Backbone as JSON Lines, residues from 0, in Angstrom:
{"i":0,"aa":"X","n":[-72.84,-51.32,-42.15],"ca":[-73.26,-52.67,-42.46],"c":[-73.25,-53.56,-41.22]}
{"i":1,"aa":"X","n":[-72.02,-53.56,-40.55],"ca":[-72.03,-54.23,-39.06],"c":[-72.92,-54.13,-38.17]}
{"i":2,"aa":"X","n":[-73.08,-52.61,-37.76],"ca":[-74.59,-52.59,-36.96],"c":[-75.98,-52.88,-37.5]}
{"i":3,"aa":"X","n":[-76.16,-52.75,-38.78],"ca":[-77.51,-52.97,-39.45],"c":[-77.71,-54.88,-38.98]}
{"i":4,"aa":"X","n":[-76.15,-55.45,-39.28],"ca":[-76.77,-56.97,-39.27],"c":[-76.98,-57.15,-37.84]}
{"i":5,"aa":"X","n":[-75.87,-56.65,-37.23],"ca":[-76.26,-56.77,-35.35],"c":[-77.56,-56.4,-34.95]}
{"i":6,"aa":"X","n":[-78.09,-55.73,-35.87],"ca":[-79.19,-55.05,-34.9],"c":[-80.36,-56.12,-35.87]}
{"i":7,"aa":"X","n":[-80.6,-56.66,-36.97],"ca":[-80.97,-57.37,-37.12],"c":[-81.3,-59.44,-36.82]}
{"i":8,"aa":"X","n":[-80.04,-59.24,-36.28],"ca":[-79.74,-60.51,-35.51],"c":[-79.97,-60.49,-34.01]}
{"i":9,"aa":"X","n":[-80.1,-59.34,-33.42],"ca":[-80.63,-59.07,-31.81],"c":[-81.92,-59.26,-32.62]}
{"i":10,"aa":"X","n":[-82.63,-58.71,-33.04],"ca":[-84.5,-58.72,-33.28],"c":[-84.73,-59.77,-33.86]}
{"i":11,"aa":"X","n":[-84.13,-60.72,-34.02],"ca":[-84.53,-62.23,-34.82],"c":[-84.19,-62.78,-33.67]}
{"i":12,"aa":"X","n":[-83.15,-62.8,-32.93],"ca":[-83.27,-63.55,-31.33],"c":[-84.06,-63.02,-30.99]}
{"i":13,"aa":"X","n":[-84.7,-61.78,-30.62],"ca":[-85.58,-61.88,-29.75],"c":[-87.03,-62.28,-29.98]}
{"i":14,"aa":"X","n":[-87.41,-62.3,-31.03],"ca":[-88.39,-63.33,-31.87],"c":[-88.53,-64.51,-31.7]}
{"i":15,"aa":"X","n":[-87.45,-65.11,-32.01],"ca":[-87.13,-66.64,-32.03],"c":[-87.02,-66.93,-30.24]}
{"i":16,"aa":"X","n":[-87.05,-66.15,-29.32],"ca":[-87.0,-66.67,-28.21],"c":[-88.33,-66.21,-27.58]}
{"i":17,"aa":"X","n":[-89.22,-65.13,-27.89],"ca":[-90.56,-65.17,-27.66],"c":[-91.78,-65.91,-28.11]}
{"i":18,"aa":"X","n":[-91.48,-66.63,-29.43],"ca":[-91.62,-67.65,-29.69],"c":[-91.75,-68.96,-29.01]}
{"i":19,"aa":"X","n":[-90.47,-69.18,-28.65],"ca":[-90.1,-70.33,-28.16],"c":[-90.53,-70.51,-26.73]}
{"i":20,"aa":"X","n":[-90.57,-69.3,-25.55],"ca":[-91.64,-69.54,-24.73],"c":[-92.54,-69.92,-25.04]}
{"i":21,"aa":"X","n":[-93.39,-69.19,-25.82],"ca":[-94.85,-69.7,-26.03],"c":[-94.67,-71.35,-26.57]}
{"i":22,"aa":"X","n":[-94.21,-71.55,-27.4],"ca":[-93.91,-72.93,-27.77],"c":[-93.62,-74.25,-26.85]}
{"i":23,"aa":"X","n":[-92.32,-74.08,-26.57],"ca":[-91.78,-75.01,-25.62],"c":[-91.32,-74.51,-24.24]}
{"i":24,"aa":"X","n":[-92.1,-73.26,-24.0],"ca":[-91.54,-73.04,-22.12],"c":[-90.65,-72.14,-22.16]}
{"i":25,"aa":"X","n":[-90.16,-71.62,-20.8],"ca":[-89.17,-70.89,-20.35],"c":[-87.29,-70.96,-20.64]}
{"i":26,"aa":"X","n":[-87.69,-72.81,-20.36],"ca":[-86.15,-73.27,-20.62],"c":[-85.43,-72.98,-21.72]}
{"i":27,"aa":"X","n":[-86.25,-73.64,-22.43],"ca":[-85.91,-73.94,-23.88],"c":[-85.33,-71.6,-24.46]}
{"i":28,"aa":"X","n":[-86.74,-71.22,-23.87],"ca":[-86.19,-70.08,-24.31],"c":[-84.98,-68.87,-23.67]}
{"i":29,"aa":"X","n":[-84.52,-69.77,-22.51],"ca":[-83.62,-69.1,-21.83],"c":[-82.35,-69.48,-22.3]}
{"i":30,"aa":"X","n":[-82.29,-71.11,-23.02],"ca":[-81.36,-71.12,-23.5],"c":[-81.06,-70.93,-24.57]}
{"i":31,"aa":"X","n":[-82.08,-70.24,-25.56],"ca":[-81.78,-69.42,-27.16],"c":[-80.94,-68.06,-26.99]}
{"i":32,"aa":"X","n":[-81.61,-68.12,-25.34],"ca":[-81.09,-66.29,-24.6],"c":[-79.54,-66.73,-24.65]}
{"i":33,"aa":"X","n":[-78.91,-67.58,-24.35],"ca":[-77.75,-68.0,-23.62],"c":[-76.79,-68.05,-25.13]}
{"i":34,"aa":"X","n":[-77.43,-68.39,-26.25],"ca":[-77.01,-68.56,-27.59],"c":[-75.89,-67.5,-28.02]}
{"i":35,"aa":"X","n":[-74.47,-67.65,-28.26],"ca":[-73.55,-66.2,-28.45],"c":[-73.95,-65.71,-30.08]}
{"i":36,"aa":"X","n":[-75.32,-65.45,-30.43],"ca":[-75.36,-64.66,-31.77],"c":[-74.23,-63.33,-31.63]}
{"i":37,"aa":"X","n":[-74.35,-62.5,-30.99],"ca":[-74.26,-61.57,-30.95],"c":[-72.67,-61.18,-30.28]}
{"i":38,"aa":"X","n":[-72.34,-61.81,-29.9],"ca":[-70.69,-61.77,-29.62],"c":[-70.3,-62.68,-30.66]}
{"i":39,"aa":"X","n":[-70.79,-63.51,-31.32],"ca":[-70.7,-64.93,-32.27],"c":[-70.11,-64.13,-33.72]}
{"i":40,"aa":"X","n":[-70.93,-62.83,-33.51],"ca":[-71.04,-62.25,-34.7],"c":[-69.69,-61.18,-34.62]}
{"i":41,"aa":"X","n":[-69.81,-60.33,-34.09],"ca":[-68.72,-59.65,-33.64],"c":[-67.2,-60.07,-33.38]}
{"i":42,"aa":"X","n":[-67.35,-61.34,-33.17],"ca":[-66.09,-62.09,-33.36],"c":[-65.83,-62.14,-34.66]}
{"i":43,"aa":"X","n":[-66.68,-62.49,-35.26],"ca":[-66.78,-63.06,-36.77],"c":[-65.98,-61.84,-37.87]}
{"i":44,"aa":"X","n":[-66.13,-60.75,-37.0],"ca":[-66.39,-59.17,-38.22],"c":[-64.69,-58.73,-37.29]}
{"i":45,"aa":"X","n":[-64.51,-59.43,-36.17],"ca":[-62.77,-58.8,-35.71],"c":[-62.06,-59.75,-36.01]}
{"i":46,"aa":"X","n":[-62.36,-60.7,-36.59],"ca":[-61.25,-61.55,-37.17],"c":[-59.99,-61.04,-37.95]}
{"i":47,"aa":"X","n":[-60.63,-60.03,-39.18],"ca":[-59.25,-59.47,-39.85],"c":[-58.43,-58.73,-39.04]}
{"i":48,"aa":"X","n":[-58.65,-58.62,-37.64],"ca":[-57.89,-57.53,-37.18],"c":[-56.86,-58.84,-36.43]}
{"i":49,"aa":"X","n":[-57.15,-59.61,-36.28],"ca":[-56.5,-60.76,-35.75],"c":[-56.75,-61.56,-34.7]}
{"i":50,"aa":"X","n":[-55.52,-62.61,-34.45],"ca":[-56.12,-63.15,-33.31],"c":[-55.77,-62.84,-32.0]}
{"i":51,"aa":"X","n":[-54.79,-61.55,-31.69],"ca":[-55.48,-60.78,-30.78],"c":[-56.53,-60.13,-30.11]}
{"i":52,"aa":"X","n":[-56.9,-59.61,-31.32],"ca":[-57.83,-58.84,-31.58],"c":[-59.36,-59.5,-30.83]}
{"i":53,"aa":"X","n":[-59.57,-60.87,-31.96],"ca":[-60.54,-61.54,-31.28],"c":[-60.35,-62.39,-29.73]}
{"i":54,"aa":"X","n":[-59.24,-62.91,-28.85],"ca":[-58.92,-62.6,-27.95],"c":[-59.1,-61.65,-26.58]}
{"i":55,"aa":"X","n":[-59.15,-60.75,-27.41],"ca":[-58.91,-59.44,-26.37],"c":[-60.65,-59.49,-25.99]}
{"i":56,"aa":"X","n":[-61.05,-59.54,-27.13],"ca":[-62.47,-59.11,-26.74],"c":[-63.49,-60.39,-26.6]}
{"i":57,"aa":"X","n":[-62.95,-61.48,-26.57],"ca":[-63.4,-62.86,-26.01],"c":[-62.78,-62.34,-24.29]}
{"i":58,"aa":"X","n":[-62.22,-62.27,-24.13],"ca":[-61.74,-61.78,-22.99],"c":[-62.48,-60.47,-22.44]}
{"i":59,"aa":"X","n":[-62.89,-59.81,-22.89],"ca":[-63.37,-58.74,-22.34],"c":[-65.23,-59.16,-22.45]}
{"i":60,"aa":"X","n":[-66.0,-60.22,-23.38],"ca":[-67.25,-60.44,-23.12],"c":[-67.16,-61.53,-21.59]}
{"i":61,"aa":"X","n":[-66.38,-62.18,-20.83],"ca":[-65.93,-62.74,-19.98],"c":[-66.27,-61.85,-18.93]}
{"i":62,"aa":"X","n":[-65.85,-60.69,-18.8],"ca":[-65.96,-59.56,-18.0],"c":[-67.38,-59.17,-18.2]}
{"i":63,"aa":"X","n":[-67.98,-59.04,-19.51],"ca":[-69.18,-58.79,-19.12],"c":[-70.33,-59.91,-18.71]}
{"i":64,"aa":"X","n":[-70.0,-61.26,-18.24],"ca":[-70.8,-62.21,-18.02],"c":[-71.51,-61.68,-16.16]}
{"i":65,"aa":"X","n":[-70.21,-60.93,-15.47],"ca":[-69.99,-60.88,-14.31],"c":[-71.34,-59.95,-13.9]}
{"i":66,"aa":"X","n":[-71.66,-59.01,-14.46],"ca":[-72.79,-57.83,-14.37],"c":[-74.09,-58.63,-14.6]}
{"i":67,"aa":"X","n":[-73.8,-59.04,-16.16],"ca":[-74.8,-60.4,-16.31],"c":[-75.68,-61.09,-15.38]}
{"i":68,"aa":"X","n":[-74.64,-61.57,-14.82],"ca":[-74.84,-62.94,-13.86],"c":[-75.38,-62.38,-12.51]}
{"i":69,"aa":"X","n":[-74.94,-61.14,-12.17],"ca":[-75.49,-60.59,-10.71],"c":[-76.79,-59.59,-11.12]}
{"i":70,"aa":"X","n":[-77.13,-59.44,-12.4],"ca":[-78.86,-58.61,-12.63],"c":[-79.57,-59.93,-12.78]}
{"i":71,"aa":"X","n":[-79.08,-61.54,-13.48],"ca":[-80.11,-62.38,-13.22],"c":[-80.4,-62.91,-12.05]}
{"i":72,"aa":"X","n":[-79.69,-62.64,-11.16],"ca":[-79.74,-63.36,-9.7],"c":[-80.71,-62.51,-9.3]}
{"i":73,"aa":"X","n":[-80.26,-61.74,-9.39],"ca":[-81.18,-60.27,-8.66],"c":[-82.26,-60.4,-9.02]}
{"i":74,"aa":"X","n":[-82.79,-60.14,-10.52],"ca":[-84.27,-60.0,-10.94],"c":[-84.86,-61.81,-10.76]}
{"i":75,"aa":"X","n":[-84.15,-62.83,-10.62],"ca":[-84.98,-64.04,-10.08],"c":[-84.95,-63.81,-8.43]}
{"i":76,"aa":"X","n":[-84.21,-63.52,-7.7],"ca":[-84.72,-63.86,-6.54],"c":[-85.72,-62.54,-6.3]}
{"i":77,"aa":"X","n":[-85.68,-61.85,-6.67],"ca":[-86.64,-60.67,-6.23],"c":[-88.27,-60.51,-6.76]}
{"i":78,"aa":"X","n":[-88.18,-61.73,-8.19],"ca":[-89.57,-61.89,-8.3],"c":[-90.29,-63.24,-7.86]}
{"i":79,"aa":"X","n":[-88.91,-63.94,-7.89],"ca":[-89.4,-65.62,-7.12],"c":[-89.47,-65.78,-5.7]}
{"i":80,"aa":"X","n":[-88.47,-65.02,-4.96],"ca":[-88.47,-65.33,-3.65],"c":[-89.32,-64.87,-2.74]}
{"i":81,"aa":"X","n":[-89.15,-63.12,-3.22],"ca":[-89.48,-61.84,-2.56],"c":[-90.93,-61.39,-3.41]}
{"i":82,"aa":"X","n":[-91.04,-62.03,-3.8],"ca":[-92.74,-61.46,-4.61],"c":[-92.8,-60.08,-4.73]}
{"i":83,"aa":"X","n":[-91.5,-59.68,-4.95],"ca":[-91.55,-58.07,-5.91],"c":[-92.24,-57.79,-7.32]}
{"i":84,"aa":"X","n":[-92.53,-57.19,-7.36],"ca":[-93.49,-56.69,-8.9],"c":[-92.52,-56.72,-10.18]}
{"i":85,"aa":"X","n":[-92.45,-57.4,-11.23],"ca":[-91.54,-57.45,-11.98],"c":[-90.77,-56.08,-12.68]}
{"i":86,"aa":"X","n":[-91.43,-55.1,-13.09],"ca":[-91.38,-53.49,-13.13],"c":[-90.13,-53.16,-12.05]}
{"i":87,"aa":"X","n":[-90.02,-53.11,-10.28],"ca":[-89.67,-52.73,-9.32],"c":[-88.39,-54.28,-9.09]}
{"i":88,"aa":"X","n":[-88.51,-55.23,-10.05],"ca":[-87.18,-56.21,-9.84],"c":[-86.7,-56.09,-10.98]}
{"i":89,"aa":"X","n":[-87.05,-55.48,-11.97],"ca":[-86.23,-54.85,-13.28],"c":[-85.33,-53.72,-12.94]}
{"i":90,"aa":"X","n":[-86.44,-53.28,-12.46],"ca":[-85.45,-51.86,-11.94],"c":[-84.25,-51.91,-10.82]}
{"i":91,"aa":"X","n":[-84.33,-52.51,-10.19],"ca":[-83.75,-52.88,-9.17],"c":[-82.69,-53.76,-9.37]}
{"i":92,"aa":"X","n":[-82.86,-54.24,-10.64],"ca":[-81.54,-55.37,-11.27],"c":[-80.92,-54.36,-11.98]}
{"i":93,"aa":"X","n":[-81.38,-53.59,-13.05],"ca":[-80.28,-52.5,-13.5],"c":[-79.39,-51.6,-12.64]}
{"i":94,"aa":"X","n":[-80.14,-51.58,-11.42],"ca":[-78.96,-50.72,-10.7],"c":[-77.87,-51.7,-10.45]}
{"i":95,"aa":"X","n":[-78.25,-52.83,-10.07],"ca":[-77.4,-53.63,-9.47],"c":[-76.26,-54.24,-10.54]}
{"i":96,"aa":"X","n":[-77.08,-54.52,-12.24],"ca":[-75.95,-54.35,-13.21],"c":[-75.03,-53.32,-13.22]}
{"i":97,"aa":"X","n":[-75.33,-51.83,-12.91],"ca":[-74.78,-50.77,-13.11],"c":[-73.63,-50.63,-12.59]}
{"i":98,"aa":"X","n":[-74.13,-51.35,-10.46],"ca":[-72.84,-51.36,-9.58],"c":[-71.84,-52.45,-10.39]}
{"i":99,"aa":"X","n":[-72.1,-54.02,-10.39],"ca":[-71.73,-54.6,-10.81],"c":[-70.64,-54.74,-11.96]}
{"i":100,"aa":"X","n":[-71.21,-53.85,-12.56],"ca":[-70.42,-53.43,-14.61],"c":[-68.98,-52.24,-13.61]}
{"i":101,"aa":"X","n":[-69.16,-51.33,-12.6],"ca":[-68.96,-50.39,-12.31],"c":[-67.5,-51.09,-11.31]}
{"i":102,"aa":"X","n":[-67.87,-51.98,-10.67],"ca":[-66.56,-53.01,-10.2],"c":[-65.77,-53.58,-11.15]}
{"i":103,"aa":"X","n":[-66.39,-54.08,-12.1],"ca":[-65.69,-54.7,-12.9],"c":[-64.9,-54.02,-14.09]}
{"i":104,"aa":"X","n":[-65.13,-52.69,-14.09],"ca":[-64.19,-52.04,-15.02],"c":[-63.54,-51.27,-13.82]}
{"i":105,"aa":"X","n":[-63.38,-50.98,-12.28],"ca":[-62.32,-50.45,-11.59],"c":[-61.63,-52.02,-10.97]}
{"i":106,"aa":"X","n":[-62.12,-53.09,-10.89],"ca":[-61.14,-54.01,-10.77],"c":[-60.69,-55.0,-11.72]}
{"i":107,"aa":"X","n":[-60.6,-54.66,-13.24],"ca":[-60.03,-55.45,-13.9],"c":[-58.71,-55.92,-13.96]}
{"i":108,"aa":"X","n":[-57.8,-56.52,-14.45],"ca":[-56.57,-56.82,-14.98],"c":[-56.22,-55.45,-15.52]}
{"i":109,"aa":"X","n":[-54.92,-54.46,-15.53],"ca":[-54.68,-53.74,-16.5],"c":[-55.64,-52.59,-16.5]}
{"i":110,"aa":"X","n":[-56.31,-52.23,-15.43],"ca":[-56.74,-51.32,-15.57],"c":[-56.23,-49.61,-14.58]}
């Protein structure tokens, strides 16, 4: 049941934000992107386990902002700055999520 609604609530964001380009622009739809459905939700479903529980893993989507944040840098400056082909700054941002995700689980807290 959990993944059916997750996976239904990722494909309604991503609707509602292809949409919303066409509608009102980039902004508007970058910040539907920015919207926590999807950790929003998952919080929602670890609640009975407690408020550790939801904690721990508010704490651990924190960690994943870091990978995040260094594939959007990457894929904007490489198609804005560097007039790379969007295909070849996609690709080129997943590796760089990959390193990125790959630091951040050998230098966490407790690890």
């Amino acid at each position: 049941m959990l993944i059916a609604l997750r996976s239904v609530a990722a494909a309604v964001l991503v609707a509602a934000v292809a949409l919303a380009d066409r509608r009102w622009g980039p902004t508007v739809a970058g910040l539907l992107l920015g919207f926590p459905i999807i950790i929003g939700i998952t919080l929602l479903f670890t609640m009975p386990q407690g408020r550790e529980a939801v904690g721990s893993l508010g704490a651990a989507a924190l960690y994943g902002l870091i990978p995040l944040a260094a594939f959007l840098v990457c894929v904007t400056t490489l198609t804005l700055v560097f007039r790379v082909s969007s295909t070849w700054a996609l690709g080129a941002s997943a590796l760089v999520w990959v390193g990125a995700a790959g630091a951040v689980l050998a230098l966490r807290p407790g690890s």
